[in-house]
Amino acid sequence: MKYIHFLVISLSLSFLSLTWAMDCAALGESLSIEGLNLTKVELIVNDAQFPAYCLLQGRVNERIGLDEKPYAISFEMRLPLAWNGRFLHQVNGGNDGSVVPATGGNLSPVGGFSPLLRGFAVLSSDSGHNGSDPVNADVGLVAGNVFGLDPQARLDYGYAANGTLAPIAVNIINSFYGSEPDYSYMYGCSNGGRHGMVAASRYADNYDGILVGNPGFNLPKAAVQHAWDVQSFQIANPDIREAYSPADMQLVGAKVVEACDALDGAEDGLVADIRECQSVFSLEALTCAGDKDDSCLTAEQVMGLERSMQGPVNSAGEALYSDWPYDGGMGAGNWRFWKLQSQIPPWDFYPLIATLGAGSLSYIFTTPPTETAGNPPSLIEFLTNFDFDQDAAKIFATDEVFEESPMSFMTPVDVDNPKLEGFKAAGSKMIIYHGQSDGVFSVNDTINWYEALNANYADGADDFVRLFTVPGMNHCVGGPATDQFDALSALMTWVEGDKAPDMLLAKVNPSNAELPESWSKGRSRPLCPWPQIAKYQEGDIENADSFQCELP
């Protein structure tokens, strides 16, 4: 009898698998969407990480660009058989340019639990260009940036690819499952966070909730900061890789903590009151009185770092981006990786600002594009010679070929006076998180944006947008921080249950080698909605229950 039951169950599962396989295959034949070319439709049942799903890969809007190169918006969708009724648009960081697996993205701010594994139907794309395309030998190694020579590719990267793909994804979901999603979400960090904020301003009706991490929503301005950084760090050393040793930056981070640690009532190695810290900490106090050693910085090092942290200005003293806060995570490897010294071949240990930032600034974020050689020394030279009067203005420029400026196609439409009226009217919600020691995009820029939004709603912006800063955290993840938290579940609860998050429970990653030895591997903290901070009350200093979110 047991054998008969087992046989019946096995036959039933086989029949269901065959049915889903037929449905998955038929999906490719049933879709009739203009400009859509599906290159793969397959039922995946042997993925060791995820339950069975229908995999789709394809291209939309194939064309030959103005630069005579082929373009298309390439994408992937994974449609789980055990669907939870939700759609997640996974948006990528960096310069996009590749279709990463549509599983949901960085796991740190989603509780380590992949959206695909949760049952979301997930979409990812390359935002309309292929970053691995070969380039001419005289251009060099900037393959991820040269798409900036094509005006439509610029627009697709900025916003248009997302506007094209989201309705197609919903159409595909409806065709496969027989119904549209109950809820639609978007999630990304870095450039992905920028995608989220841009989508909220341009495509408000497409998403019920958007999770935004360390957003580069002012990306062209942040790229100008890269040139400012190079010229600032060269005050300390013409070779910026040698301008500050790891020990130098660890000294800065440690001294920030020493000066500001107790502002929240607990000496725990974290700077919760980041704003007050800026009036307490003095970099100048670290200047060597005599010979340079690991306990101090040279006058040139102090001058260079101070200049960098103040943010770029033109000769009239007008701010071109944002200033930056001093925080305890500035000595971590991720900060150094972006600002001073990466370890990614073939870049010969140059910082990522020289590889991604310079190429993006020259090809994508200036009008007309500034063609540059792609080897790191040439990119550093471009940033070294960048003129903050003449060149910086090009991020706002247009011409007869490039009719939309980089600042227009890369940023939210109301970036200078944020209101997100359509997003609010739709009843949609947004959670933003940002590491206080982010070396790529200044958390101050995000704070200033949120405070401007909040002022436009008479201190009521938290009805639909909430910002959480993460002490010690670097770009998207890492640093001496509690950088593991489930912001996606909090967003779902807000969207679907109308319960706004009063805090996010954050924990350390026990395998993070940059955690101080004195910290418990089980440390937890509340992340608080801005402008509140986590203030110590009483009890175990390693436990989030001992802290409470309050105004500074």
XYZ file of C-alpha atoms in Angstrom:
552
model
C 0.000 0.000 0.000
C 2.848 2.413 0.858
C 4.408 1.667 -2.519
C 1.114 2.453 -4.271
C 0.797 5.770 -2.389
C 4.383 6.653 -3.265
C 3.756 5.783 -6.914
C 0.610 7.929 -7.008
C 2.428 10.870 -5.436
C 5.381 10.479 -7.802
C 3.107 10.294 -10.819
C 1.196 13.363 -9.589
C 4.397 15.372 -9.152
C 5.630 14.239 -12.532
C 2.330 15.307 -14.087
C 2.529 18.717 -12.378
C 6.124 19.200 -13.511
C 5.135 18.270 -17.046
C 2.197 20.688 -16.869
C 4.410 23.527 -15.645
C 6.996 22.679 -18.288
C 4.300 22.881 -20.949
C 3.044 26.176 -19.494
C 6.579 27.550 -19.384
C 7.261 26.539 -22.983
C 3.889 27.842 -24.135
C 4.633 31.175 -22.513
C 7.231 31.930 -25.140
C 4.743 31.170 -27.883
C 1.784 33.026 -26.373
C 3.436 36.368 -25.706
C 2.784 39.020 -28.317
C 4.718 42.104 -27.260
C 6.087 44.500 -29.825
C 9.871 44.561 -29.912
C 10.254 41.530 -27.611
C 12.630 38.744 -28.637
C 12.802 35.821 -26.209
C 16.079 33.931 -26.445
C 15.417 31.336 -23.750
C 12.337 29.912 -22.050
C 12.989 26.933 -19.796
C 11.572 25.269 -16.704
C 14.385 24.965 -14.121
C 13.821 22.197 -11.573
C 17.405 21.304 -10.605
C 18.646 24.611 -9.177
C 20.255 23.699 -5.849
C 19.465 27.118 -4.339
C 15.873 27.714 -5.423
C 12.640 25.745 -5.916
C 11.465 25.272 -9.486
C 10.921 28.317 -11.666
C 10.315 29.260 -15.272
C 13.349 31.088 -16.644
C 12.961 33.680 -19.371
C 15.763 35.548 -21.096
C 15.335 38.004 -23.908
C 15.856 41.390 -25.484
C 13.645 44.378 -26.172
C 14.051 47.219 -28.655
C 17.019 45.859 -30.591
C 18.596 48.587 -32.710
C 21.800 50.033 -34.121
C 22.928 53.057 -32.151
C 24.180 56.412 -33.286
C 27.688 55.047 -32.703
C 26.865 52.202 -35.157
C 26.974 49.549 -32.425
C 24.143 47.101 -31.649
C 21.967 47.849 -28.639
C 19.054 46.200 -26.861
C 17.519 46.090 -23.414
C 18.448 42.572 -22.323
C 16.676 41.021 -19.355
C 15.971 37.901 -17.347
C 12.880 36.847 -15.408
C 12.488 34.000 -12.969
C 8.903 32.950 -12.301
C 8.709 30.588 -9.301
C 6.098 27.851 -9.480
C 5.333 28.534 -5.802
C 4.500 32.203 -6.505
C 3.619 34.488 -3.608
C 1.670 36.917 -5.796
C 4.391 39.569 -5.786
C 6.764 41.067 -8.376
C 10.252 42.408 -7.632
C 12.150 44.571 -10.117
C 15.803 44.013 -9.206
C 17.892 46.993 -10.296
C 21.660 46.803 -10.451
C 24.599 48.876 -9.277
C 27.610 50.274 -11.091
C 27.218 51.031 -14.771
C 24.754 48.148 -15.276
C 25.731 46.532 -18.571
C 25.100 42.895 -17.624
C 22.072 40.768 -16.846
C 22.725 39.320 -13.412
C 20.676 36.367 -12.128
C 17.152 37.505 -11.304
C 17.137 36.324 -7.695
C 16.638 39.616 -5.866
C 20.080 41.172 -5.339
C 22.183 41.881 -2.231
C 20.938 39.716 0.644
C 22.235 41.830 3.550
C 19.263 44.243 3.718
C 16.659 41.584 2.984
C 17.423 39.450 5.999
C 19.654 37.075 4.053
C 16.549 35.564 2.471
C 16.420 35.911 -1.312
C 13.240 37.408 -2.803
C 13.138 34.568 -5.358
C 13.295 32.065 -2.515
C 10.440 33.944 -0.856
C 8.324 33.386 -3.961
C 8.685 36.716 -5.770
C 8.667 36.796 -9.559
C 11.926 38.650 -10.228
C 13.174 40.753 -13.148
C 16.732 41.944 -13.810
C 18.258 43.718 -16.825
C 21.359 45.353 -18.268
C 19.579 48.743 -18.597
C 20.046 48.808 -22.335
C 23.745 48.268 -22.958
C 26.342 45.525 -22.840
C 29.247 46.464 -20.628
C 31.405 43.622 -21.940
C 31.369 44.808 -25.550
C 34.909 45.157 -26.947
C 36.113 48.654 -27.720
C 38.662 50.117 -30.078
C 42.295 49.722 -29.086
C 42.801 53.474 -29.037
C 40.013 53.838 -26.481
C 41.350 51.271 -24.052
C 39.673 49.534 -21.138
C 36.498 51.565 -20.665
C 34.072 49.118 -22.259
C 31.509 49.765 -19.526
C 31.276 53.459 -20.346
C 31.438 53.960 -24.115
C 27.691 53.421 -24.489
C 27.545 57.071 -23.435
C 28.322 57.916 -27.051
C 24.749 56.877 -27.948
C 21.991 59.226 -26.707
C 19.283 56.546 -26.413
C 21.634 54.267 -24.476
C 22.148 57.126 -22.026
C 18.395 57.484 -21.554
C 17.903 53.723 -21.161
C 20.596 53.636 -18.495
C 19.118 56.637 -16.718
C 15.466 55.658 -16.663
C 13.930 54.491 -19.958
C 14.873 50.797 -19.724
C 12.976 50.486 -16.448
C 9.955 52.244 -17.920
C 10.041 49.838 -20.866
C 10.522 46.623 -18.907
C 8.142 46.982 -15.963
C 4.913 46.766 -18.032
C 6.383 43.883 -20.048
C 7.201 42.023 -16.825
C 3.646 42.457 -15.558
C 2.325 41.219 -18.919
C 4.544 38.131 -18.687
C 3.449 37.457 -15.099
C -0.206 37.761 -16.097
C 0.304 35.380 -19.009
C 2.063 32.766 -16.871
C 0.058 32.856 -13.658
C -3.275 34.103 -14.985
C -3.251 37.256 -12.873
C -1.227 40.402 -12.391
C 0.875 40.800 -9.224
C -0.931 41.736 -6.055
C 2.034 43.958 -5.172
C 4.991 45.254 -7.172
C 8.333 46.213 -5.628
C 11.706 47.563 -6.730
C 14.987 47.026 -4.911
C 18.576 48.063 -5.528
C 21.641 49.591 -3.921
C 24.113 52.223 -5.180
C 23.158 52.917 -8.799
C 20.298 50.531 -8.041
C 19.193 52.889 -5.278
C 19.321 55.697 -7.809
C 17.124 53.627 -10.131
C 14.621 53.322 -7.284
C 14.414 57.033 -6.549
C 14.196 57.876 -10.252
C 11.428 55.298 -10.705
C 9.487 56.823 -7.809
C 9.554 60.172 -9.592
C 8.931 58.919 -13.157
C 6.978 55.661 -12.845
C 5.097 56.045 -9.581
C 2.187 53.837 -10.665
C 4.457 50.871 -11.429
C 5.543 50.126 -7.856
C 3.776 49.771 -4.514
C 7.053 49.792 -2.600
C 10.653 50.699 -3.372
C 13.651 49.680 -1.257
C 16.575 52.057 -1.828
C 20.119 51.424 -0.621
C 23.018 53.934 -0.496
C 21.531 55.813 -3.448
C 23.581 57.633 -6.066
C 20.584 59.755 -6.977
C 22.906 62.684 -7.818
C 25.288 60.404 -9.705
C 26.765 62.976 -12.140
C 27.531 65.287 -9.214
C 29.036 62.389 -7.266
C 31.251 61.676 -10.280
C 32.525 65.266 -10.079
C 33.457 64.401 -6.486
C 35.759 61.692 -7.873
C 37.834 64.351 -9.625
C 37.770 66.446 -6.457
C 38.991 63.457 -4.432
C 41.890 62.769 -6.758
C 43.031 66.384 -6.719
C 42.569 66.557 -2.942
C 44.468 63.346 -2.170
C 47.288 64.429 -4.466
C 48.035 67.143 -1.908
C 49.239 64.311 0.336
C 50.902 62.304 -2.437
C 50.820 62.574 -6.263
C 50.142 58.815 -6.305
C 46.857 58.705 -4.427
C 47.345 55.015 -3.632
C 50.150 56.133 -1.315
C 48.424 59.244 0.051
C 47.030 57.472 3.135
C 48.115 54.088 4.404
C 45.570 51.644 5.837
C 46.941 52.565 9.283
C 46.370 56.273 8.560
C 42.701 55.765 7.743
C 42.219 53.349 10.629
C 43.597 56.102 12.859
C 41.013 58.539 11.489
C 38.168 56.088 12.060
C 39.349 55.277 15.580
C 39.683 58.959 16.507
C 36.192 59.717 15.218
C 34.834 56.947 17.441
C 36.906 58.168 20.382
C 35.485 61.685 20.050
C 31.861 60.791 19.291
C 31.187 57.330 20.678
C 29.499 58.422 23.909
C 27.123 60.940 22.294
C 24.360 58.315 22.276
C 24.966 57.343 25.900
C 27.007 54.215 25.205
C 30.674 53.685 24.472
C 30.134 50.869 22.015
C 32.334 51.709 19.021
C 29.479 53.182 16.976
C 28.689 56.814 16.148
C 24.912 57.054 16.322
C 24.693 60.854 16.533
C 26.443 61.512 13.242
C 25.391 65.150 12.982
C 26.602 66.205 16.439
C 29.819 64.283 15.824
C 30.845 66.719 13.099
C 31.071 69.553 15.610
C 32.956 67.401 18.134
C 35.577 65.724 15.960
C 38.610 67.649 14.682
C 40.793 66.161 11.965
C 43.263 68.990 12.432
C 43.962 67.695 15.942
C 45.591 64.638 14.348
C 48.345 66.716 12.728
C 51.829 65.477 13.604
C 53.781 67.764 15.934
C 57.023 66.120 14.796
C 57.919 63.232 12.526
C 55.156 61.214 10.897
C 54.176 57.943 12.572
C 50.993 55.870 12.899
C 49.677 58.149 15.675
C 49.273 61.238 13.488
C 48.834 62.634 9.968
C 51.074 65.031 8.104
C 49.812 68.560 7.515
C 49.402 67.673 3.818
C 47.355 64.592 4.675
C 45.078 66.631 6.914
C 44.694 69.297 4.257
C 43.901 66.756 1.527
C 41.361 64.771 3.527
C 39.645 67.903 4.841
C 39.349 69.225 1.288
C 37.867 65.937 0.075
C 35.328 65.781 2.908
C 34.164 69.359 2.318
C 33.033 68.382 -1.179
C 33.698 69.967 -4.581
C 33.205 73.666 -5.283
C 33.907 75.911 -8.245
C 36.011 79.058 -8.171
C 33.008 81.040 -6.944
C 32.685 78.745 -3.938
C 29.438 77.190 -5.174
C 28.886 73.600 -4.036
C 28.975 71.082 -6.883
C 27.919 68.049 -4.836
C 27.773 67.532 -1.059
C 29.988 67.500 1.987
C 30.701 64.214 3.821
C 30.517 63.231 7.506
C 33.403 61.775 9.474
C 32.360 58.355 10.781
C 33.946 55.337 12.428
C 33.947 53.176 9.286
C 36.346 55.355 7.305
C 39.231 53.046 8.141
C 37.503 50.001 6.677
C 38.575 48.248 3.502
C 35.474 49.148 1.512
C 36.055 52.889 2.008
C 39.648 52.468 0.861
C 38.597 50.244 -2.027
C 36.537 53.043 -3.545
C 38.553 56.093 -2.558
C 42.212 55.086 -2.595
C 43.136 51.566 -3.621
C 41.200 48.673 -5.117
C 42.498 45.195 -5.829
C 40.708 44.300 -9.044
C 42.816 43.303 -12.080
C 43.681 44.761 -14.518
C 43.524 48.024 -12.617
C 46.859 47.611 -10.833
C 45.440 48.482 -7.432
C 43.994 51.822 -8.529
C 40.845 52.956 -6.714
C 37.467 52.308 -8.283
C 36.954 56.034 -8.755
C 39.683 55.886 -11.417
C 38.067 53.004 -13.278
C 34.316 53.465 -12.951
C 34.131 57.125 -11.947
C 36.450 58.672 -14.494
C 35.077 56.665 -17.412
C 31.492 57.433 -16.426
C 32.213 61.121 -15.910
C 33.910 61.452 -19.286
C 31.627 59.320 -21.462
C 28.198 59.364 -19.797
C 27.962 62.399 -17.524
C 29.334 65.141 -19.771
C 27.779 66.622 -22.901
C 29.220 66.192 -25.401
C 31.015 63.020 -24.280
C 34.698 63.383 -23.485
C 36.491 60.419 -25.045
C 39.317 59.226 -22.817
C 41.821 56.409 -22.914
C 40.754 53.640 -20.592
C 43.934 52.682 -18.782
C 44.087 53.750 -15.117
C 46.942 56.278 -15.455
C 45.049 58.068 -18.243
C 41.835 58.076 -16.230
C 43.692 59.508 -13.227
C 45.153 62.156 -15.539
C 41.649 63.048 -16.750
C 40.498 63.535 -13.143
C 43.690 65.403 -12.241
C 43.073 67.930 -15.020
C 39.326 68.214 -14.482
C 38.254 71.885 -14.374
C 35.554 72.585 -11.791
C 34.419 75.725 -13.616
C 34.386 74.578 -17.242
C 34.119 70.784 -17.064
C 31.714 70.439 -14.136
C 29.097 72.506 -15.985
C 28.941 69.812 -18.693
C 26.820 67.559 -16.482
C 23.982 70.071 -17.066
C 24.678 70.578 -20.783
C 22.733 69.508 -23.879
C 23.383 69.794 -27.614
C 21.677 68.904 -30.900
C 22.583 65.213 -30.481
C 22.248 64.778 -26.708
C 18.991 66.624 -26.047
C 18.681 65.597 -22.397
C 21.410 66.529 -19.926
C 23.100 63.931 -17.705
C 21.598 65.583 -14.630
C 18.180 65.276 -16.244
C 18.263 61.631 -17.313
C 20.161 60.348 -14.241
C 18.270 61.979 -11.367
C 14.706 62.110 -10.011
C 12.724 64.701 -11.952
C 12.203 66.820 -8.823
C 15.644 66.220 -7.318
C 16.205 69.873 -6.343
C 12.783 70.262 -4.726
C 11.644 66.729 -3.903
C 7.946 66.037 -3.540
C 7.285 62.684 -5.228
C 3.665 63.751 -5.539
C 2.642 60.916 -7.859
C 4.321 58.321 -5.654
C 2.556 59.658 -2.565
C -0.794 59.922 -4.345
C -0.501 56.290 -5.426
C -0.155 55.264 -1.780
C 3.283 53.801 -2.436
C 6.015 53.534 0.206
C 9.792 53.863 0.177
C 12.476 52.782 2.636
C 15.968 54.226 2.174
C 19.032 52.977 4.046
C 22.478 54.534 3.773
C 25.793 53.673 5.421
C 27.296 56.628 7.270
C 30.798 55.644 6.089
C 29.867 55.274 2.435
C 32.878 56.300 0.355
C 30.955 56.480 -2.941
C 27.850 58.570 -2.216
C 27.667 60.949 0.713
C 25.059 60.074 3.315
C 24.773 63.840 3.859
C 23.398 64.196 0.323
C 20.690 61.641 1.104
C 19.935 63.285 4.457
C 19.638 66.690 2.808
C 17.310 65.263 0.148
C 15.108 63.668 2.800
C 14.977 66.799 4.908
C 13.942 68.836 1.852
C 11.188 66.281 1.138
C 10.129 66.411 4.763
C 9.986 70.215 4.723
C 7.721 70.075 1.665
C 5.275 67.984 3.679
C 5.451 69.952 6.937
C 7.415 67.176 8.679
C 5.065 64.550 7.281
C 7.270 62.837 4.686
C 7.573 59.804 6.971
C 3.999 58.947 5.967
C 5.428 57.468 2.772
C 9.266 57.677 2.873
C 11.591 56.747 5.728
C 15.369 57.047 5.871
C 17.617 54.871 8.038
C 21.321 55.681 8.371
C 23.660 52.852 9.395
C 26.568 53.804 11.702
C 29.934 52.482 10.519
C 28.569 50.898 7.343
C 30.380 51.464 4.048
C 28.961 51.315 0.521
C 25.876 49.063 0.650
C 27.510 46.677 3.130
C 30.558 46.152 5.331
C 32.628 48.155 7.770
C 32.429 47.966 11.583
C 28.642 47.992 11.560
C 25.395 46.187 12.206
C 24.802 45.818 8.481
C 22.415 42.825 8.410
C 18.719 43.770 8.498
C 15.467 42.833 6.784
C 14.295 46.078 5.221
C 12.306 44.243 2.535
C 10.003 42.588 5.067
C 9.568 45.951 6.798
C 8.624 47.510 3.470
C 6.143 44.719 2.719
C 4.540 45.164 6.137
C 4.230 48.896 5.481
C 2.801 48.479 1.973
C 0.534 45.528 2.645
C -0.295 46.007 6.320
C -0.128 49.787 6.611
C 2.328 49.520 9.515
C 5.246 51.897 9.111
C 8.628 50.756 10.466
C 9.547 52.546 13.709
C 12.946 50.826 13.582
C 14.858 48.146 11.709
C 16.494 45.443 13.788
C 20.107 45.191 12.606
C 22.771 42.634 13.484
C 26.445 42.185 12.771
C 27.739 39.702 10.250
C 29.690 37.292 12.503
C 32.134 36.559 9.672
C 32.963 40.250 9.150
C 36.715 40.449 9.820
C 36.507 44.203 10.448
C 34.371 43.913 13.563
C 36.282 45.104 16.648
C 37.368 42.243 18.882
C 35.424 43.735 21.778
C 32.104 43.369 19.955
C 29.906 40.363 20.520
C 29.300 38.252 17.402
C 25.640 38.475 18.339
C 25.489 42.281 18.581
C 22.228 43.913 17.501
C 21.045 47.496 17.231
C 17.932 49.361 16.214
C 18.314 51.438 13.062
C 16.167 54.495 13.565
C 14.113 56.577 11.131
C 15.842 59.894 10.526
C 16.296 62.157 12.433
C 16.056 59.799 15.418
C 19.119 57.954 16.710
C 19.571 54.824 18.823
C 20.091 56.027 22.404
C 21.281 53.714 25.140
C 18.830 53.176 28.005
C 20.067 50.363 30.234
C 21.051 46.713 30.069
C 23.332 44.661 27.836
C 25.237 46.991 25.511
C 25.308 44.267 22.831
C 21.520 43.973 22.677
C 19.166 46.156 20.632
C 16.617 46.020 23.474
C 18.928 48.239 25.532
C 18.516 51.087 23.031
C 15.602 53.250 22.011
C 15.015 55.456 18.980
C 14.843 59.079 20.105
C 15.622 62.516 18.763
C 19.230 63.590 19.468
